CSV table of C-alpha atoms and ligand atoms in Angstrom, one decimal:
chain,number,residue,atom,x,y,z
F,15,UNK,CA,-12.3,60.3,57.3
F,16,UNK,CA,-11.5,63.3,59.5
F,17,UNK,CA,-10.9,66.4,57.4
F,18,UNK,CA,-8.6,69.1,58.7
F,19,UNK,CA,-11.2,72.0,58.9
F,20,UNK,CA,-8.7,74.7,57.9
F,21,UNK,CA,-7.1,72.9,55.0
F,22,UNK,CA,-8.5,75.3,52.5
F,23,UNK,CA,-6.7,78.2,54.3
F,24,UNK,CA,-3.4,76.5,54.6
F,25,UNK,CA,-1.9,78.0,51.4
F,26,UNK,CA,-2.7,81.4,52.8
F,27,UNK,CA,-1.2,80.8,56.2
F,28,UNK,CA,1.8,79.1,54.7
F,29,UNK,CA,2.0,80.0,51.0
F,30,UNK,CA,3.4,77.3,48.8
F,31,UNK,CA,6.8,78.4,47.5
F,32,UNK,CA,6.3,77.4,43.9
F,33,UNK,CA,8.6,78.4,41.0
F,34,UNK,CA,7.2,77.5,37.6
F,35,UNK,CA,9.7,79.2,35.2
F,36,UNK,CA,13.4,78.4,34.9
F,37,UNK,CA,16.0,77.1,32.5
F,38,UNK,CA,18.8,74.5,32.3
F,39,UNK,CA,21.5,73.6,29.8
F,40,UNK,CA,18.8,71.8,27.8
F,41,UNK,CA,18.0,75.3,26.5
F,42,UNK,CA,19.9,78.5,27.4
F,43,UNK,CA,20.4,78.0,31.2
F,44,UNK,CA,23.8,77.6,32.7
F,45,UNK,CA,23.2,74.7,35.0
F,46,UNK,CA,22.3,71.1,34.4
F,47,UNK,CA,18.7,70.1,35.4
F,48,UNK,CA,19.9,68.3,38.5
F,49,UNK,CA,21.8,71.4,39.7
F,50,UNK,CA,18.7,73.5,39.2
F,51,UNK,CA,16.7,71.0,41.3
F,52,UNK,CA,19.3,71.2,44.1
F,53,UNK,CA,19.3,75.0,44.0
F,54,UNK,CA,15.5,75.1,44.1
F,55,UNK,CA,15.5,72.8,47.1
F,56,UNK,CA,18.2,74.8,48.9
F,57,UNK,CA,16.2,78.0,48.3
F,58,UNK,CA,13.1,76.5,49.9
F,59,UNK,CA,11.0,75.8,46.8
F,60,UNK,CA,8.2,73.3,47.5
F,61,UNK,CA,6.9,72.8,44.0
F,62,UNK,CA,9.1,73.3,40.9
F,63,UNK,CA,8.8,73.2,37.1
F,64,UNK,CA,11.7,73.2,34.7
F,65,UNK,CA,10.6,75.2,31.6
F,66,UNK,CA,13.3,75.0,29.0
F,67,UNK,CA,12.7,76.8,25.7
F,68,UNK,CA,11.0,74.6,23.1
F,69,UNK,CA,12.5,71.4,24.5
F,70,UNK,CA,11.4,68.7,26.9
F,71,UNK,CA,14.8,66.9,27.1
F,72,UNK,CA,15.5,67.9,30.7
F,73,UNK,CA,12.3,66.8,32.3
F,74,UNK,CA,13.0,63.2,33.2
F,75,UNK,CA,16.3,64.1,34.8
F,76,UNK,CA,14.7,67.0,36.6
F,77,UNK,CA,11.9,64.9,37.9
F,78,UNK,CA,14.3,62.3,39.3
F,79,UNK,CA,16.5,65.0,40.8
F,80,UNK,CA,13.5,66.7,42.4
F,81,UNK,CA,12.5,63.4,44.0
F,82,UNK,CA,16.0,63.0,45.3
F,83,UNK,CA,16.1,66.4,47.0
F,84,UNK,CA,12.4,66.1,48.2
F,85,UNK,CA,10.6,68.8,46.3
F,86,UNK,CA,7.5,68.5,44.1
F,87,UNK,CA,8.0,68.5,40.3
F,88,UNK,CA,5.7,69.5,37.4
F,89,UNK,CA,6.6,69.1,33.7
F,90,UNK,CA,7.2,72.4,32.1
F,91,UNK,CA,8.2,74.1,28.8
F,92,UNK,CA,8.4,77.7,27.5
F,93,UNK,CA,7.1,77.8,23.9
F,94,UNK,CA,8.2,80.6,21.5
F,95,UNK,CA,5.2,82.0,19.6
F,96,UNK,CA,4.3,85.2,17.7
F,97,UNK,CA,1.0,86.9,17.9
F,98,UNK,CA,0.4,89.8,15.5
F,99,UNK,CA,4.2,89.6,14.8
F,100,UNK,CA,5.0,90.2,18.4
F,101,UNK,CA,7.3,87.5,19.9
F,102,UNK,CA,5.6,86.0,23.0
F,103,UNK,CA,6.3,83.1,25.3
F,104,UNK,CA,3.7,80.6,26.6
F,105,UNK,CA,4.6,78.4,29.5
F,106,UNK,CA,3.1,74.9,29.5
F,107,UNK,CA,2.7,73.0,32.8
F,108,UNK,CA,1.7,69.6,33.9
F,109,UNK,CA,1.4,68.0,30.4
F,110,UNK,CA,2.3,64.5,29.3
F,111,UNK,CA,5.9,64.8,28.0
F,112,UNK,CA,5.4,61.8,25.7
F,113,UNK,CA,2.6,63.4,23.7
F,114,UNK,CA,3.6,63.1,20.0
F,115,UNK,CA,1.9,66.2,18.7
F,116,UNK,CA,3.6,68.4,21.3
F,117,UNK,CA,6.9,66.7,20.6
F,118,UNK,CA,6.6,67.2,16.9
F,119,UNK,CA,5.6,70.8,17.2
F,120,UNK,CA,8.6,71.5,19.5
F,121,UNK,CA,10.9,69.6,17.1
F,122,UNK,CA,9.9,72.0,14.3
F,123,UNK,CA,10.4,75.1,16.4
F,124,UNK,CA,13.9,74.0,17.3
F,125,UNK,CA,14.7,73.3,13.6
F,126,UNK,CA,13.6,76.8,12.8
F,127,UNK,CA,16.0,78.2,15.4
F,128,UNK,CA,19.0,76.8,13.5
F,129,UNK,CA,18.1,78.6,10.3
F,130,UNK,CA,17.3,81.8,12.2
F,131,UNK,CA,20.7,81.6,14.0
F,132,UNK,CA,22.4,81.4,10.6
F,133,UNK,CA,20.6,84.6,9.5
F,134,UNK,CA,21.6,86.3,12.7
F,135,UNK,CA,25.2,85.4,12.0
F,136,UNK,CA,24.9,86.8,8.5
F,137,UNK,CA,23.3,90.0,9.8
F,138,UNK,CA,26.1,90.5,12.3
F,139,UNK,CA,28.7,89.8,9.6
F,140,UNK,CA,27.1,92.6,7.5
F,141,UNK,CA,28.0,95.1,10.3
F,142,UNK,CA,31.6,93.8,10.5
F,143,UNK,CA,31.4,91.1,13.1
F,144,UNK,CA,32.1,87.8,11.3
F,145,UNK,CA,32.0,84.2,12.6
F,146,UNK,CA,29.3,84.8,15.3
F,147,UNK,CA,27.1,81.9,14.3
F,148,UNK,CA,30.1,79.5,14.6
F,149,UNK,CA,31.2,81.3,17.8
F,150,UNK,CA,27.7,81.1,19.4
F,151,UNK,CA,27.7,77.3,18.7
F,152,UNK,CA,30.6,77.0,21.1
F,153,UNK,CA,28.3,78.2,23.9
F,154,UNK,CA,25.4,76.0,22.9
F,155,UNK,CA,24.8,73.2,25.3
F,156,UNK,CA,22.0,71.4,23.4
F,157,UNK,CA,22.9,71.1,19.7
F,158,UNK,CA,19.2,71.5,18.7
F,159,UNK,CA,18.5,74.6,20.8
F,160,UNK,CA,20.3,77.7,19.8
F,161,UNK,CA,19.1,80.9,21.4
F,162,UNK,CA,20.0,84.6,21.3
F,163,UNK,CA,21.5,84.0,24.8
F,164,UNK,CA,24.2,81.9,23.3
F,165,UNK,CA,25.0,84.7,20.7
F,166,UNK,CA,25.1,87.1,23.6
F,167,UNK,CA,27.5,85.0,25.6
F,168,UNK,CA,29.8,84.7,22.6
F,169,UNK,CA,29.7,88.4,21.8
F,170,UNK,CA,30.7,89.2,25.4
F,171,UNK,CA,33.5,86.7,25.2
F,172,UNK,CA,35.0,88.6,22.2
F,173,UNK,CA,34.6,91.9,24.0
F,174,UNK,CA,31.8,93.3,21.9
F,175,UNK,CA,30.0,94.3,25.1
F,176,UNK,CA,30.7,94.1,28.8
F,177,UNK,CA,27.7,91.9,29.7
F,178,UNK,CA,24.8,90.0,28.2
F,179,UNK,CA,22.2,92.7,28.8
F,180,UNK,CA,24.6,95.1,27.0
F,181,UNK,CA,24.7,92.8,23.9
F,182,UNK,CA,20.9,92.6,23.9
F,183,UNK,CA,20.5,96.4,24.2
F,184,UNK,CA,22.9,97.1,21.3
F,185,UNK,CA,22.8,94.1,19.0
F,186,UNK,CA,20.1,91.5,19.6
F,187,UNK,CA,16.8,93.3,20.5
F,188,UNK,CA,14.2,94.2,17.8
F,189,UNK,CA,15.5,97.0,15.6
F,190,UNK,CA,19.1,96.2,16.4
F,191,UNK,CA,21.5,94.9,13.8
F,192,UNK,CA,21.7,91.3,15.0
F,193,UNK,CA,17.9,90.8,15.3
F,194,UNK,CA,16.1,89.0,12.5
F,195,UNK,CA,12.4,88.4,12.1
F,196,UNK,CA,11.3,84.8,12.6
F,197,UNK,CA,8.2,82.7,12.2
F,198,UNK,CA,7.5,81.1,15.5
F,199,UNK,CA,4.5,78.9,16.5
F,200,UNK,CA,1.1,80.6,16.6
F,201,UNK,CA,-0.8,81.1,19.9
F,202,UNK,CA,-3.3,78.5,18.8
F,203,UNK,CA,-0.5,76.0,18.1
F,204,UNK,CA,1.1,76.4,21.5
F,205,UNK,CA,-2.1,76.4,23.5
F,206,UNK,CA,-3.5,73.5,21.4
F,207,UNK,CA,-0.3,71.4,21.9
F,208,UNK,CA,-0.3,72.0,25.7
F,209,UNK,CA,-4.0,71.2,26.1
F,210,UNK,CA,-3.7,68.2,23.7
F,211,UNK,CA,-1.1,66.8,26.1
F,212,UNK,CA,-3.3,67.4,29.2
F,213,UNK,CA,-1.5,70.6,30.4
F,214,UNK,CA,-2.2,74.1,31.5
F,215,UNK,CA,-1.1,77.1,29.3
F,216,UNK,CA,0.3,80.2,31.1
F,217,UNK,CA,1.3,83.6,29.6
F,218,UNK,CA,5.0,84.1,30.4
F,219,UNK,CA,6.3,87.4,31.7
F,220,UNK,CA,3.5,89.6,30.2
F,221,UNK,CA,5.3,92.8,31.4
F,222,UNK,CA,8.1,92.2,28.9
F,223,UNK,CA,6.1,92.6,25.8
F,224,UNK,CA,6.2,95.8,23.9
F,225,UNK,CA,2.5,96.1,23.3
F,226,UNK,CA,-0.2,98.7,24.1
F,227,UNK,CA,-2.8,98.1,26.8
F,228,UNK,CA,-5.4,97.6,24.0
F,229,UNK,CA,-3.2,94.9,22.3
F,230,UNK,CA,-2.6,93.2,25.7
F,231,UNK,CA,-6.4,93.0,26.2
F,232,UNK,CA,-6.9,91.6,22.7
F,233,UNK,CA,-4.1,89.1,23.3
F,234,UNK,CA,-5.7,88.0,26.6
F,235,UNK,CA,-9.1,87.7,24.8
F,236,UNK,CA,-7.6,85.4,22.2
F,237,UNK,CA,-5.7,83.4,24.9
F,238,UNK,CA,-9.0,83.0,26.9
F,239,UNK,CA,-10.9,82.1,23.7
F,240,UNK,CA,-8.4,79.3,23.1
F,241,UNK,CA,-8.9,78.0,26.7
F,242,UNK,CA,-5.7,79.5,28.2
F,243,UNK,CA,-5.9,79.5,32.0
F,244,UNK,CA,-2.9,81.1,33.6
F,245,UNK,CA,-0.7,84.3,33.6
F,246,UNK,CA,2.6,85.0,35.4
F,247,UNK,CA,1.9,87.7,37.9
F,248,UNK,CA,5.2,87.5,39.9
F,249,UNK,CA,8.2,86.9,37.8
F,250,UNK,CA,11.9,87.7,37.5
F,251,UNK,CA,11.4,90.5,35.0
F,252,UNK,CA,8.4,92.2,36.6
F,253,UNK,CA,8.6,95.4,38.6
F,254,UNK,CA,6.3,95.8,41.6
F,255,UNK,CA,4.0,97.9,39.2
F,256,UNK,CA,3.9,95.1,36.7
F,257,UNK,CA,2.9,92.7,39.5
F,258,UNK,CA,0.0,94.9,40.5
F,259,UNK,CA,-1.0,95.5,36.9
F,260,UNK,CA,-1.0,91.8,35.9
F,261,UNK,CA,-2.7,90.9,39.2
F,262,UNK,CA,-5.6,93.2,38.1
F,263,UNK,CA,-5.6,91.6,34.7
F,264,UNK,CA,-5.6,88.1,36.2
F,265,UNK,CA,-8.7,89.1,38.2
F,266,UNK,CA,-10.4,90.7,35.3
F,267,UNK,CA,-9.8,87.7,33.0
F,268,UNK,CA,-10.4,85.1,35.7
F,269,UNK,CA,-6.9,83.7,35.0
F,270,UNK,CA,-5.0,81.6,37.6
F,271,UNK,CA,-1.7,83.3,38.7
F,272,UNK,CA,1.7,81.9,38.2
F,273,UNK,CA,5.1,82.7,39.8
F,274,UNK,CA,8.4,82.1,38.1
F,275,UNK,CA,11.9,83.4,38.5
F,276,UNK,CA,13.0,82.7,34.9
F,277,UNK,CA,16.3,81.7,36.5
F,278,UNK,CA,19.0,81.0,33.9
F,279,UNK,CA,22.1,80.8,36.1
F,280,UNK,CA,23.8,82.6,38.9
F,281,UNK,CA,25.2,85.5,37.0
F,282,UNK,CA,22.5,86.0,34.3
F,283,UNK,CA,19.2,86.2,36.2
F,284,UNK,CA,17.2,89.0,37.7
F,285,UNK,CA,15.7,86.6,40.3
F,286,UNK,CA,16.9,83.5,42.1
F,287,UNK,CA,14.8,80.3,42.2
F,288,UNK,CA,12.0,80.5,44.8
F,289,UNK,CA,13.0,84.0,45.9
F,290,UNK,CA,10.2,86.0,44.4
F,291,UNK,CA,7.6,87.8,46.5
F,292,UNK,CA,4.4,85.7,47.1
F,293,UNK,CA,1.3,86.2,44.9
F,294,UNK,CA,-1.4,88.5,46.1
F,295,UNK,CA,-3.5,86.4,48.4
F,296,UNK,CA,-6.8,86.7,46.6
F,297,UNK,CA,-5.4,85.3,43.3
F,298,UNK,CA,-5.8,81.6,42.6
F,299,UNK,CA,-2.3,80.0,42.2
F,300,UNK,CA,-1.9,78.0,39.0
F,301,UNK,CA,-0.8,74.9,40.8
F,302,UNK,CA,-4.4,74.4,41.9
F,303,UNK,CA,-5.2,73.5,38.3
F,304,UNK,CA,-2.6,70.7,38.2
F,305,UNK,CA,-3.6,67.2,39.0
G,424,AMP,P1,15.5,83.5,21.8
G,424,AMP,O1,14.5,82.5,22.4
G,424,AMP,O2,16.5,82.8,21.0
G,424,AMP,O3,14.8,84.6,21.1
G,424,AMP,O4,16.2,84.1,23.1
G,424,AMP,C1,15.5,84.6,24.1
G,424,AMP,C2,16.4,84.5,25.4
G,424,AMP,O5,17.4,85.5,25.3
G,424,AMP,C3,15.6,84.8,26.6
G,424,AMP,O6,15.0,83.6,27.1
G,424,AMP,C4,16.7,85.2,27.6
G,424,AMP,O7,17.4,84.1,28.0
G,424,AMP,C5,17.6,86.0,26.7
G,424,AMP,N1,17.3,87.4,26.7
G,424,AMP,C6,16.3,88.1,26.0
G,424,AMP,N2,16.4,89.4,26.2
G,424,AMP,C7,17.3,89.6,27.1
G,424,AMP,C8,17.9,90.7,27.8
G,424,AMP,N3,17.5,92.0,27.5
G,424,AMP,N4,18.9,90.6,28.6
G,424,AMP,C9,19.4,89.3,28.9
G,424,AMP,N5,18.9,88.2,28.3
G,424,AMP,C10,17.9,88.3,27.4
G,425,MN,MN1,16.2,82.1,27.9
G,426,MN,MN1,10.8,84.0,28.0
G,427,MN,MN1,12.3,81.9,30.3
């Protein structure tokens, strides 16, 4: 067999446009999975993962839609965890979506979301905004996946704030009246479920977490000890400084680098599908770990 001698350099000459973080109506995105696939293809994405929060219900449709529009597809999920009481998201990639342990773990996470949403409704009622749980449900597109984003959309619709970021700033972020503590999965649960299903675990948007440099290093030590392999370096919520910082941490911790827009819909996203800057060339892209 003749091997193309420069094959190993191809990704550098022509970087693969991969986007491994986005949402559909199966969680708190605004578009159905097939429309997300079409937008990814139109934006020049070569390799795409749908990563709905705590739910795999969109993957089969997404895979079929990706084949239809001629782009590569990888199973994805964004799992909600807490580490030292800090809410963190772990993206899983390339796993078997039929794995029963992963499925059962995600079922339990979604059940916990309903009870949490009721407490959020009660907390908002206590500051004089009644009916928000019921109102938020009108914005829910998957009955088993209620997110703060749905609360935010309802609160905008009744004029509590001008836009979704405004609601988060004043009502739904930690320390604000509509925020309630919640027990999510542990880091060991999420990484274990992903690995058990044959996938790769990736730290989502590390620049978003309110943690000190020391805590981030401890977190990455724990993540590595559990066998975690990836970190988002380029993502929709990262500034250029975040990108440089997490590129350094990817090198220091020998983590593969991921790239994901965290696209939720046309009007609610910081970045569009496939439109992020490329990864620094010396980093190993996480798609290389996927079979
Ligand atoms: P939850 O998983 O229910 O805690 O909701 C988290 C979701 O809320 C994120 O995935 C985003 O969709 C949305 N979100 C969180 N913070 C913000 C923010 N500051 N501005 C806009 N949307 C946000
Ligand atoms: Mn979301
Ligand atoms: Mn997230
Ligand atoms: Mn996300």
